[in-house]
mmCIF file of C-alpha atoms and ligand atoms in Angstrom:
data_model
loop_
_atom_site.group_PDB
_atom_site.id
_atom_site.type_symbol
_atom_site.label_atom_id
_atom_site.label_comp_id
_atom_site.label_asym_id
_atom_site.label_seq_id
_atom_site.Cartn_x
_atom_site.Cartn_y
_atom_site.Cartn_z
ATOM 1 C CA MET A 1127 218.209 188.887 88.382
ATOM 2 C CA ASN A 1128 217.294 191.267 91.534
ATOM 3 C CA LYS A 1129 219.179 190.635 95.302
ATOM 4 C CA LYS A 1130 215.817 188.864 96.554
ATOM 5 C CA THR A 1131 215.735 186.585 93.714
ATOM 6 C CA ILE A 1132 219.281 185.557 94.580
ATOM 7 C CA ASN A 1133 218.540 185.184 98.247
ATOM 8 C CA TYR A 1134 215.584 183.300 97.381
ATOM 9 C CA LEU A 1135 217.598 180.791 95.048
ATOM 10 C CA THR A 1136 220.685 181.114 97.773
ATOM 11 C CA ILE A 1137 218.081 179.780 100.391
ATOM 12 C CA GLY A 1138 216.595 177.224 97.941
ATOM 13 C CA LEU A 1139 219.758 175.780 96.976
ATOM 14 C CA LEU A 1140 220.850 175.636 100.620
ATOM 15 C CA SER A 1141 217.390 173.739 101.583
ATOM 16 C CA LEU A 1142 218.057 171.262 98.606
ATOM 17 C CA PHE A 1143 221.906 170.979 99.935
ATOM 18 C CA PHE A 1144 219.886 170.166 103.529
ATOM 19 C CA ALA A 1145 217.557 168.097 102.389
ATOM 20 C CA GLY A 1146 220.476 166.325 100.660
ATOM 21 C CA MET A 1147 222.476 165.906 103.535
ATOM 22 C CA ILE A 1148 219.442 164.868 105.495
ATOM 23 C CA ALA A 1149 218.456 162.094 102.563
ATOM 24 C CA SER A 1150 222.050 161.096 102.683
ATOM 25 C CA CYS A 1151 222.306 160.688 106.455
ATOM 26 C CA LYS A 1152 219.136 158.492 106.596
ATOM 27 C CA HIS A 1153 220.241 156.785 103.207
ATOM 28 C CA ASP A 1154 223.606 155.854 105.452
ATOM 29 C CA ASP A 1155 221.165 154.688 108.562
ATOM 30 C CA ASP A 1156 218.962 152.557 106.139
ATOM 31 C CA GLU A 1157 222.281 150.501 104.864
ATOM 32 C CA VAL A 1158 222.980 149.876 108.327
ATOM 33 C CA LEU A 1159 219.761 148.927 109.533
ATOM 34 C CA THR A 1160 218.714 147.020 106.430
ATOM 35 C CA PRO A 1161 218.494 143.208 107.532
ATOM 36 C CA THR A 1162 219.409 140.538 105.133
ATOM 37 C CA ASP A 1163 216.637 138.708 105.134
ATOM 38 C CA PRO A 1164 213.078 140.196 104.005
ATOM 39 C CA VAL A 1165 210.569 140.886 106.872
ATOM 40 C CA VAL A 1166 207.998 137.808 106.535
ATOM 41 C CA GLU A 1167 204.448 139.033 107.637
ATOM 42 C CA PRO A 1168 202.138 136.222 110.116
ATOM 43 C CA PHE A 1169 200.632 133.660 107.920
ATOM 44 C CA LYS A 1170 197.082 134.864 106.554
ATOM 45 C CA GLY A 1171 196.584 131.980 104.370
ATOM 46 C CA LEU A 1172 198.028 131.503 100.900
ATOM 47 C CA ASP A 1173 197.871 133.892 98.124
ATOM 48 C CA SER A 1174 195.208 132.902 95.174
ATOM 49 C CA VAL A 1175 198.117 132.942 92.654
ATOM 50 C CA TYR A 1176 201.548 133.076 92.465
ATOM 51 C CA THR A 1177 203.559 134.036 89.387
ATOM 52 C CA ILE A 1178 207.316 133.206 88.894
ATOM 53 C CA GLU A 1179 209.204 132.792 85.731
ATOM 54 C CA ARG A 1180 210.899 129.127 84.964
ATOM 55 C CA PHE A 1181 214.481 128.809 86.260
ATOM 56 C CA ARG A 1182 213.832 131.097 89.443
ATOM 57 C CA VAL A 1183 212.984 129.726 92.702
ATOM 58 C CA LEU A 1184 209.764 131.078 93.949
ATOM 59 C CA SER A 1185 209.822 131.191 98.138
ATOM 60 C CA ILE A 1186 206.653 131.232 100.069
ATOM 61 C CA PRO A 1187 207.524 131.654 103.915
ATOM 62 C CA THR A 1188 205.045 130.702 106.722
ATOM 63 C CA GLN A 1189 207.016 131.220 110.190
ATOM 64 C CA LEU A 1190 204.750 127.742 111.164
ATOM 65 C CA SER A 1191 205.870 125.487 113.554
ATOM 66 C CA GLU A 1192 203.251 122.926 112.486
ATOM 67 C CA ASN A 1193 203.058 119.917 110.166
ATOM 68 C CA LEU A 1194 203.154 121.287 106.969
ATOM 69 C CA THR A 1195 202.576 119.354 103.711
ATOM 70 C CA TRP A 1196 202.933 121.212 100.289
ATOM 71 C CA SER A 1197 201.672 119.262 97.322
ATOM 72 C CA ILE A 1198 201.084 119.495 93.871
ATOM 73 C CA ASN A 1199 198.387 117.562 92.456
ATOM 74 C CA ASP A 1200 199.026 113.985 94.446
ATOM 75 C CA SER A 1201 203.078 114.812 95.141
ATOM 76 C CA LEU A 1202 204.257 115.755 98.191
ATOM 77 C CA ILE A 1203 206.802 118.527 97.156
ATOM 78 C CA SER A 1204 208.152 119.706 100.800
ATOM 79 C CA GLN A 1205 207.149 119.834 104.725
ATOM 80 C CA ASN A 1206 209.620 122.896 105.048
ATOM 81 C CA SER A 1207 208.128 125.995 106.592
ATOM 82 C CA GLU A 1208 209.053 127.931 103.620
ATOM 83 C CA LEU A 1209 208.264 126.407 100.330
ATOM 84 C CA GLU A 1210 211.147 126.875 97.568
ATOM 85 C CA PHE A 1211 209.609 125.943 94.510
ATOM 86 C CA ILE A 1212 211.172 125.763 90.707
ATOM 87 C CA SER A 1213 210.321 124.927 87.555
ATOM 88 C CA PRO A 1214 212.153 124.534 84.117
ATOM 89 C CA LYS A 1215 208.791 124.570 82.503
ATOM 90 C CA ALA A 1216 206.370 127.661 81.869
ATOM 91 C CA THR A 1217 202.930 125.880 83.273
ATOM 92 C CA THR A 1218 200.483 126.426 85.902
ATOM 93 C CA TYR A 1219 200.472 123.884 89.082
ATOM 94 C CA PRO A 1220 197.769 123.671 91.176
ATOM 95 C CA LEU A 1221 199.130 123.868 94.753
ATOM 96 C CA THR A 1222 198.054 122.650 98.193
ATOM 97 C CA LEU A 1223 199.378 123.370 101.487
ATOM 98 C CA LYS A 1224 198.035 121.216 104.861
ATOM 99 C CA ILE A 1225 198.775 122.600 108.170
ATOM 100 C CA GLY A 1226 198.249 120.188 111.001
ATOM 101 C CA ASN A 1227 197.535 116.264 111.048
ATOM 102 C CA ASN A 1228 194.694 114.602 109.515
ATOM 103 C CA ALA A 1229 191.649 115.244 111.487
ATOM 104 C CA ASP A 1230 191.611 118.894 112.152
ATOM 105 C CA ALA A 1231 194.264 119.853 109.336
ATOM 106 C CA LYS A 1232 193.448 122.961 107.528
ATOM 107 C CA VAL A 1233 193.865 123.037 103.888
ATOM 108 C CA TYR A 1234 194.504 125.860 101.629
ATOM 109 C CA HIS A 1235 194.523 126.384 97.713
ATOM 110 C CA SER A 1236 196.537 127.953 95.397
ATOM 111 C CA LYS A 1237 198.402 128.197 91.845
ATOM 112 C CA ILE A 1238 201.743 128.603 90.602
ATOM 113 C CA ARG A 1239 202.273 130.586 87.511
ATOM 114 C CA VAL A 1240 205.511 129.683 85.573
ATOM 115 C CA THR A 1241 206.216 132.187 83.183
ATOM 116 C CA LYS A 1242 208.540 132.048 80.210
ATOM 117 C CA GLU A 1243 211.652 134.377 81.470
ATOM 118 C CA ALA A 1244 211.592 137.746 80.106
ATOM 119 C CA GLY A 1245 215.099 137.774 78.643
ATOM 120 C CA VAL A 1246 217.367 135.024 77.216
ATOM 121 C CA LEU A 1247 218.758 132.229 79.771
ATOM 122 C CA SER A 1248 222.681 130.528 79.139
ATOM 123 C CA LYS A 1249 222.874 127.430 80.313
ATOM 124 C CA TYR A 1250 226.670 128.034 80.474
ATOM 125 C CA ILE A 1251 228.607 129.661 82.945
ATOM 126 C CA SER A 1252 227.584 133.180 83.134
ATOM 127 C CA LYS A 1253 230.592 134.714 85.506
ATOM 128 C CA VAL A 1254 233.766 133.662 87.143
ATOM 129 C CA PHE A 1255 233.728 134.850 90.798
ATOM 130 C CA ASP A 1256 236.854 133.856 91.951
ATOM 131 C CA PHE A 1257 240.045 132.002 90.922
ATOM 132 C CA ARG A 1258 242.865 131.106 92.878
ATOM 133 C CA PRO A 1259 245.235 128.260 92.065
ATOM 134 C CA ALA A 1260 247.790 125.795 93.709
ATOM 135 C CA VAL A 1261 251.303 125.459 91.991
ATOM 136 C CA GLY A 1262 251.368 123.384 89.330
ATOM 137 C CA GLN A 1263 253.096 122.632 85.798
ATOM 138 C CA PHE A 1264 250.235 124.546 83.875
ATOM 139 C CA MET A 1265 250.784 127.458 86.191
ATOM 140 C CA ASN A 1266 250.836 131.024 84.561
ATOM 141 C CA GLU A 1267 250.155 129.293 80.889
ATOM 142 C CA ILE A 1268 246.030 128.676 81.140
ATOM 143 C CA PRO A 1269 245.607 131.263 81.707
ATOM 144 C CA GLU A 1270 248.309 132.823 80.781
ATOM 145 C CA TYR A 1271 250.563 135.355 83.011
ATOM 146 C CA ASN A 1272 251.666 138.202 81.486
ATOM 147 C CA GLN A 1273 254.193 140.441 83.229
ATOM 148 C CA GLY A 1274 252.473 142.644 85.971
ATOM 149 C CA ASN A 1275 249.182 141.003 85.696
ATOM 150 C CA THR A 1276 247.380 141.324 88.957
ATOM 151 C CA ALA A 1277 244.718 138.808 90.247
ATOM 152 C CA VAL A 1278 242.212 140.927 88.801
ATOM 153 C CA ASN A 1279 243.646 140.516 85.487
ATOM 154 C CA MET A 1280 244.033 137.143 86.144
ATOM 155 C CA LEU A 1281 240.240 136.254 87.039
ATOM 156 C CA GLN A 1282 239.184 138.353 83.832
ATOM 157 C CA LYS A 1283 241.397 135.888 81.614
ATOM 158 C CA ALA A 1284 239.611 133.100 83.872
ATOM 159 C CA ASN A 1285 236.053 134.540 82.655
ATOM 160 C CA ALA A 1286 237.288 134.613 79.415
ATOM 161 C CA SER A 1287 238.346 131.375 79.550
ATOM 162 C CA LEU A 1288 235.156 129.777 80.764
ATOM 163 C CA VAL A 1289 232.209 132.214 80.377
ATOM 164 C CA GLY A 1290 229.632 130.897 77.789
ATOM 165 C CA SER A 1291 229.420 128.175 74.876
ATOM 166 C CA ASN A 1292 233.172 128.482 73.781
ATOM 167 C CA SER A 1293 234.901 127.906 76.870
ATOM 168 C CA THR A 1294 238.388 126.616 77.027
ATOM 169 C CA MET A 1295 240.694 124.841 79.790
ATOM 170 C CA ILE A 1296 242.046 126.519 83.147
ATOM 171 C CA SER A 1297 244.257 124.563 85.000
ATOM 172 C CA LEU A 1298 243.966 124.195 89.312
ATOM 173 C CA GLY A 1299 247.276 123.322 89.740
ATOM 174 C CA GLY A 1300 247.634 121.139 92.692
ATOM 175 C CA PHE A 1301 245.589 120.280 95.706
ATOM 176 C CA GLY A 1302 243.099 122.553 96.796
ATOM 177 C CA GLY A 1303 243.583 125.571 93.759
ATOM 178 C CA TYR A 1304 239.870 126.516 92.648
ATOM 179 C CA VAL A 1305 237.750 128.456 90.580
ATOM 180 C CA VAL A 1306 234.226 129.655 91.459
ATOM 181 C CA PHE A 1307 231.780 130.414 88.880
ATOM 182 C CA GLY A 1308 228.214 131.205 88.737
ATOM 183 C CA PHE A 1309 225.167 131.142 86.176
ATOM 184 C CA ASP A 1310 222.486 133.544 85.102
ATOM 185 C CA HIS A 1311 219.717 131.365 86.685
ATOM 186 C CA THR A 1312 219.174 129.051 89.038
ATOM 187 C CA ILE A 1313 219.969 124.884 88.125
ATOM 188 C CA PRO A 1314 216.765 123.182 89.363
ATOM 189 C CA ASN A 1315 217.352 120.012 91.519
ATOM 190 C CA LEU A 1316 215.257 117.804 89.793
ATOM 191 C CA ASP A 1317 215.348 113.977 89.884
ATOM 192 C CA GLY A 1318 218.541 112.530 88.750
ATOM 193 C CA ARG A 1319 221.614 114.355 87.499
ATOM 194 C CA ASP A 1320 221.559 118.309 86.941
ATOM 195 C CA PHE A 1321 224.282 119.671 85.483
ATOM 196 C CA LYS A 1322 227.965 118.903 84.333
ATOM 197 C CA ILE A 1323 231.558 120.200 84.477
ATOM 198 C CA LEU A 1324 234.051 119.994 81.692
ATOM 199 C CA GLY A 1325 237.522 118.847 82.288
ATOM 200 C CA ASN A 1326 240.177 117.509 79.929
ATOM 201 C CA ALA A 1327 239.751 113.725 81.481
ATOM 202 C CA PHE A 1328 240.333 110.594 79.477
ATOM 203 C CA PHE A 1329 240.678 106.760 79.862
ATOM 204 C CA GLY A 1330 243.951 105.072 78.589
ATOM 205 C CA ASN A 1331 243.669 102.961 75.951
ATOM 206 C CA ALA A 1332 246.375 100.620 77.027
ATOM 207 C CA ALA A 1333 244.899 100.903 81.049
ATOM 208 C CA ASN A 1334 244.455 97.520 82.577
ATOM 209 C CA ASP A 1335 241.278 99.131 84.179
ATOM 210 C CA PRO A 1336 239.030 100.656 81.411
ATOM 211 C CA ARG A 1337 238.207 103.491 83.951
ATOM 212 C CA SER A 1338 241.558 104.795 84.473
ATOM 213 C CA GLY A 1339 243.482 107.212 82.486
ATOM 214 C CA ASN A 1340 244.362 110.758 82.705
ATOM 215 C CA CYS A 1341 241.905 111.476 85.851
ATOM 216 C CA GLU A 1342 242.264 114.173 88.241
ATOM 217 C CA PRO A 1343 239.255 114.371 90.388
ATOM 218 C CA GLY A 1344 238.491 117.871 91.761
ATOM 219 C CA ILE A 1345 235.730 118.463 94.876
ATOM 220 C CA ILE A 1346 232.856 120.043 93.796
ATOM 221 C CA MET A 1347 230.955 122.649 95.877
ATOM 222 C CA VAL A 1348 227.414 124.024 95.530
ATOM 223 C CA ALA A 1349 225.632 127.159 96.842
ATOM 224 C CA TYR A 1350 221.889 128.133 96.222
ATOM 225 C CA ASP A 1351 221.882 131.679 96.345
ATOM 226 C CA LYS A 1352 219.337 131.941 99.550
ATOM 227 C CA ASN A 1353 219.322 135.244 100.291
ATOM 228 C CA LYS A 1354 219.065 136.378 96.782
ATOM 229 C CA ASN A 1355 221.939 138.774 96.593
ATOM 230 C CA GLY A 1356 223.790 137.571 93.281
ATOM 231 C CA LYS A 1357 226.615 136.073 94.918
ATOM 232 C CA PRO A 1358 227.430 132.922 96.990
ATOM 233 C CA ASP A 1359 228.219 133.694 100.537
ATOM 234 C CA ASP A 1360 230.112 131.167 103.171
ATOM 235 C CA ASN A 1361 227.030 129.888 104.786
ATOM 236 C CA GLU A 1362 225.477 129.129 101.416
ATOM 237 C CA TRP A 1363 227.892 126.164 100.451
ATOM 238 C CA TYR A 1364 227.490 122.405 100.466
ATOM 239 C CA GLU A 1365 230.199 119.916 99.601
ATOM 240 C CA ILE A 1366 228.712 117.339 96.788
ATOM 241 C CA ALA A 1367 229.524 113.889 98.538
ATOM 242 C CA GLY A 1368 230.972 112.012 95.661
ATOM 243 C CA SER A 1369 231.849 108.554 96.032
ATOM 244 C CA GLU A 1370 234.812 108.603 98.574
ATOM 245 C CA TYR A 1371 232.727 111.078 100.451
ATOM 246 C CA PHE A 1372 232.284 108.435 103.455
ATOM 247 C CA LYS A 1373 235.001 106.102 103.245
ATOM 248 C CA ASN A 1374 238.111 106.581 105.526
ATOM 249 C CA THR A 1375 240.329 107.038 103.264
ATOM 250 C CA THR A 1376 239.118 110.763 102.555
ATOM 251 C CA VAL A 1377 240.615 113.479 104.639
ATOM 252 C CA LYS A 1378 238.216 116.339 105.552
ATOM 253 C CA ASP A 1379 239.742 119.593 106.638
ATOM 254 C CA TYR A 1380 242.739 118.691 104.850
ATOM 255 C CA SER A 1381 245.464 121.883 104.932
ATOM 256 C CA ILE A 1382 248.694 122.897 102.853
ATOM 257 C CA THR A 1383 250.867 125.002 102.558
ATOM 258 C CA TYR A 1384 253.028 125.981 99.247
ATOM 259 C CA MET A 1385 256.379 128.025 99.898
ATOM 260 C CA LYS A 1386 257.815 130.352 96.825
ATOM 261 C CA PRO A 1387 260.437 128.620 95.110
ATOM 262 C CA ASN A 1388 264.143 130.238 94.700
ATOM 263 C CA GLU A 1389 263.702 130.052 90.647
ATOM 264 C CA ASN A 1390 267.367 130.603 90.576
ATOM 265 C CA LYS A 1391 268.481 128.094 92.888
ATOM 266 C CA THR A 1392 269.153 125.274 89.798
ATOM 267 C CA PRO A 1393 270.519 125.841 86.250
ATOM 268 C CA VAL A 1394 268.061 127.530 84.060
ATOM 269 C CA ALA A 1395 265.191 125.924 84.010
ATOM 270 C CA GLY A 1396 265.001 124.249 80.209
ATOM 271 C CA SER A 1397 268.996 124.643 79.542
ATOM 272 C CA GLU A 1398 271.352 121.639 78.682
ATOM 273 C CA ASP A 1399 272.872 121.031 82.080
ATOM 274 C CA TRP A 1400 269.205 121.291 83.694
ATOM 275 C CA GLN A 1401 267.536 118.089 85.187
ATOM 276 C CA ALA A 1402 263.724 117.826 86.386
ATOM 277 C CA ASP A 1403 263.994 119.750 89.932
ATOM 278 C CA ILE A 1404 262.784 116.995 92.208
ATOM 279 C CA GLU A 1405 263.074 119.801 95.110
ATOM 280 C CA TYR A 1406 261.269 122.687 93.450
ATOM 281 C CA ILE A 1407 258.552 124.051 95.469
ATOM 282 C CA LYS A 1408 258.227 122.668 99.261
ATOM 283 C CA TRP A 1409 255.063 122.380 101.146
ATOM 284 C CA THR A 1410 253.473 121.333 104.458
ATOM 285 C CA ASP A 1411 250.332 120.018 105.745
ATOM 286 C CA ASN A 1412 248.356 119.684 108.720
ATOM 287 C CA LEU A 1413 249.035 116.265 109.312
ATOM 288 C CA GLY A 1414 252.743 116.859 110.179
ATOM 289 C CA ASN A 1415 253.870 115.759 106.375
ATOM 290 C CA THR A 1416 256.079 117.941 103.773
ATOM 291 C CA GLY A 1417 257.362 117.381 100.450
ATOM 292 C CA PHE A 1418 258.190 119.120 97.385
ATOM 293 C CA LYS A 1419 256.391 119.820 94.224
ATOM 294 C CA THR A 1420 258.699 118.897 91.567
ATOM 295 C CA ARG A 1421 259.663 120.776 88.126
ATOM 296 C CA ASN A 1422 259.583 118.468 85.139
ATOM 297 C CA VAL A 1423 261.588 119.014 81.678
ATOM 298 C CA PHE A 1424 258.242 119.770 79.763
ATOM 299 C CA HIS A 1425 257.220 122.950 81.768
ATOM 300 C CA SER A 1426 259.877 125.482 82.434
ATOM 301 C CA GLN A 1427 258.303 128.449 83.322
ATOM 302 C CA SER A 1428 257.315 129.351 86.843
ATOM 303 C CA TYR A 1429 254.855 126.780 88.517
ATOM 304 C CA TYR A 1430 253.992 129.306 91.180
ATOM 305 C CA PRO A 1431 251.407 132.005 90.300
ATOM 306 C CA LEU A 1432 253.435 134.639 89.543
ATOM 307 C CA TRP A 1433 250.623 137.294 90.646
ATOM 308 C CA PHE A 1434 251.115 136.022 94.174
ATOM 309 C CA THR A 1435 253.535 138.274 95.968
ATOM 310 C CA ASP A 1436 253.329 136.335 99.653
ATOM 311 C CA ALA A 1437 255.923 133.943 100.293
ATOM 312 C CA SER A 1438 253.934 131.078 100.890
ATOM 313 C CA TYR A 1439 250.004 130.503 100.571
ATOM 314 C CA GLY A 1440 247.873 127.529 100.979
ATOM 315 C CA PHE A 1441 244.253 125.796 101.181
ATOM 316 C CA THR A 1442 242.053 123.882 103.442
ATOM 317 C CA GLY A 1443 239.550 121.400 102.060
ATOM 318 C CA THR A 1444 238.466 117.537 101.848
ATOM 319 C CA ARG A 1445 241.376 115.289 100.323
ATOM 320 C CA LEU A 1446 240.551 112.014 98.366
ATOM 321 C CA LYS A 1447 243.137 108.929 98.585
ATOM 322 C CA ASP A 1448 245.882 109.190 95.693
ATOM 323 C CA ASN A 1449 244.183 108.153 92.388
ATOM 324 C CA PHE A 1450 247.390 107.748 89.978
ATOM 325 C CA TYR A 1451 249.336 104.321 90.140
ATOM 326 C CA ASP A 1452 252.368 103.316 87.921
ATOM 327 C CA GLN A 1453 251.014 100.244 85.997
ATOM 328 C CA SER A 1454 254.210 99.719 84.231
ATOM 329 C CA GLY A 1455 256.110 98.997 87.676
ATOM 330 C CA ASN A 1456 258.875 100.571 85.824
ATOM 331 C CA GLY A 1457 257.459 104.193 86.036
ATOM 332 C CA SER A 1458 256.868 104.452 82.463
ATOM 333 C CA TYR A 1459 253.113 104.418 82.360
ATOM 334 C CA TRP A 1460 250.965 106.167 85.028
ATOM 335 C CA VAL A 1461 247.176 106.216 85.020
ATOM 336 C CA GLY A 1462 244.803 107.506 87.411
ATOM 337 C CA LYS A 1463 241.721 105.889 88.414
ATOM 338 C CA SER A 1464 238.400 107.517 87.743
ATOM 339 C CA TYR A 1465 236.169 107.652 91.163
ATOM 340 C CA GLU A 1466 232.809 106.307 90.466
ATOM 341 C CA PHE A 1467 230.651 109.595 90.903
ATOM 342 C CA GLY A 1468 230.581 113.390 91.864
ATOM 343 C CA TYR A 1469 233.686 114.696 90.724
ATOM 344 C CA ALA A 1470 235.243 117.129 88.337
ATOM 345 C CA ASP A 1471 237.885 116.724 85.550
ATOM 346 C CA ASN A 1472 237.523 112.584 86.913
ATOM 347 C CA ALA A 1473 235.998 110.885 83.567
ATOM 348 C CA PRO A 1474 235.545 112.141 80.044
ATOM 349 C CA ASN A 1475 232.788 115.038 79.226
ATOM 350 C CA ASN A 1476 230.840 112.205 77.396
ATOM 351 C CA ASP A 1477 230.838 110.058 80.642
ATOM 352 C CA GLU A 1478 227.474 110.224 82.853
ATOM 353 C CA ALA A 1479 230.328 110.055 85.824
ATOM 354 C CA SER A 1480 230.687 114.244 84.736
ATOM 355 C CA ASN A 1481 227.288 115.172 85.735
ATOM 356 C CA ILE A 1482 226.300 116.052 89.196
ATOM 357 C CA ASP A 1483 223.095 115.570 91.256
ATOM 358 C CA ILE A 1484 222.442 118.432 93.584
ATOM 359 C CA SER A 1485 220.864 115.868 95.912
ATOM 360 C CA TRP A 1486 224.673 114.609 96.679
ATOM 361 C CA ALA A 1487 225.119 118.057 98.610
ATOM 362 C CA VAL A 1488 225.837 117.669 102.506
ATOM 363 C CA ASP A 1489 226.183 119.988 105.129
ATOM 364 C CA ARG A 1490 229.661 119.944 107.295
ATOM 365 C CA ASN A 1491 228.478 117.006 109.388
ATOM 366 C CA GLY A 1492 228.109 114.970 106.168
ATOM 367 C CA LYS A 1493 223.908 115.004 106.512
ATOM 368 C CA TYR A 1494 222.092 115.649 102.993
ATOM 369 C CA ILE A 1495 220.241 119.039 102.467
ATOM 370 C CA LYS A 1496 217.873 119.452 99.992
ATOM 371 C CA LEU A 1497 218.738 122.329 97.745
ATOM 372 C CA PRO A 1498 215.868 123.857 95.091
ATOM 373 C CA GLY A 1499 218.309 124.421 93.063
ATOM 374 C CA ILE A 1500 221.834 125.970 92.864
ATOM 375 C CA ASP A 1501 223.266 129.392 91.050
ATOM 376 C CA PHE A 1502 226.986 128.989 92.048
ATOM 377 C CA VAL A 1503 229.698 126.280 91.644
ATOM 378 C CA LYS A 1504 233.421 125.481 93.303
ATOM 379 C CA VAL A 1505 235.671 123.293 92.065
ATOM 380 C CA TYR A 1506 239.287 122.403 93.685
ATOM 381 C CA THR A 1507 241.916 119.961 93.178
ATOM 382 C CA GLY A 1508 240.972 117.197 95.229
ATOM 383 C CA ILE A 1509 244.607 114.810 95.196
ATOM 384 C CA ASN A 1510 247.715 116.071 96.430
ATOM 385 C CA GLN A 1511 249.907 113.586 94.653
ATOM 386 C CA GLU A 1512 253.086 113.380 92.234
ATOM 387 C CA ALA A 1513 252.281 111.127 89.585
ATOM 388 C CA GLY A 1514 255.832 109.950 88.482
ATOM 389 C CA TRP A 1515 257.235 112.110 85.345
ATOM 390 C CA LEU A 1516 253.790 113.124 84.492
ATOM 391 C CA GLY A 1517 253.760 115.524 87.375
ATOM 392 C CA GLU A 1518 251.273 117.071 89.957
ATOM 393 C CA VAL A 1519 247.643 115.568 89.865
ATOM 394 C CA SER A 1520 245.778 118.789 88.880
ATOM 395 C CA THR A 1521 242.131 119.406 88.104
ATOM 396 C CA GLU A 1522 241.285 121.270 85.303
ATOM 397 C CA VAL A 1523 238.154 122.896 84.266
ATOM 398 C CA ALA A 1524 237.164 123.556 80.700
ATOM 399 C CA GLY A 1525 233.248 124.742 81.395
ATOM 400 C CA ALA A 1526 230.207 123.454 83.254
ATOM 401 C CA TYR A 1527 226.631 123.625 81.804
ATOM 402 C CA ASP A 1528 222.709 123.034 83.198
ATOM 403 C CA LEU A 1529 221.349 119.720 81.959
ATOM 404 C CA ARG A 1530 217.599 121.138 82.489
ATOM 405 C CA LEU A 1531 217.998 123.837 80.309
ATOM 406 C CA LYS A 1532 217.414 123.154 76.750
HETATM 407 CA CA1 LIG B 2686 218.889 116.365 90.958
HETATM 408 CA CA1 LIG B 2687 223.905 134.839 98.396
HETATM 409 CA CA1 LIG B 2688 243.017 117.130 83.938
#
């Protein structure tokens, strides 16, 4: 290699280097400037055909403010400026869009071709995004905490528990404790109930009310991945308005704070001279109440998530009326009443009450919102109650599945 060649090479490499720098600068600019939502062209009529896989949402934005009527055959399917269409069936639908009112309405025709998906879809949970439990008697046990585990490790364990068809149970602890999970497709919102959340609820054989027993209702929130970025964003969440939502016994925006306990202030948990610790974990709420989560004789490990290092932590959400009561009158037989519909871990897994209709979703003002489907679910414990010797009421989640994907 002569000197000239080396010079050319150097210049070439330098040019590449600068080109690379420019490219990377440009890339950075792009990242800053890229809008979250795609730019929408002005409406120029419908395409002759749209193609989408089943269990995916097809969006046809028009940006029009006139009266719109989207229909398939004779069925009206939407009156929004943006059509969001999803189908569980691979078939072709004739689509009609009518713009404006009767006499001078413009009518456009198209087709939506729904194809079978390329890969294999799972009807079960595909990913757990977040796990932040409250304090409770199953804390650090399901899933199991090992010395040195971090929040990342515990999230992996929640994934190992909940993903797929062989899911096992995790406990969310007392009020507010939550888990967030998602699916590998959009669960369509069709007529009736669309998905099921599994728990460990059962009705008591000796309960006077046949729909009472081990029912520990959890609030359900749902999110449709509107911006299609593969994760739930804050503005995509809606609460499922269960049977108690509109009652004045339900407290919205209830906040609770749990204080880390001094594990050494009583005799060693489980030892001979140890009694149930009735002043174990102090809590305060935004209504001015304060109380203690007790430690019972059945569970001697710490009830405070040991991977949380803060001296206190808290939650805000919808609080349901206490549902456990002492049927025996002497403290020996406590049962929890199942609420009618719309909660997790509130009825046996084979009961219709464990199935959820996406149409029950409401916005922050309690107004029903029509979602085409959902990609993510959040469940949190909706009760703040100590049920005698049973301890705190805590929602368990043991999986979930799409009722539409067969
Ligand atoms: Ca539905
Ligand atoms: Ca999103
Ligand atoms: Ca339970």
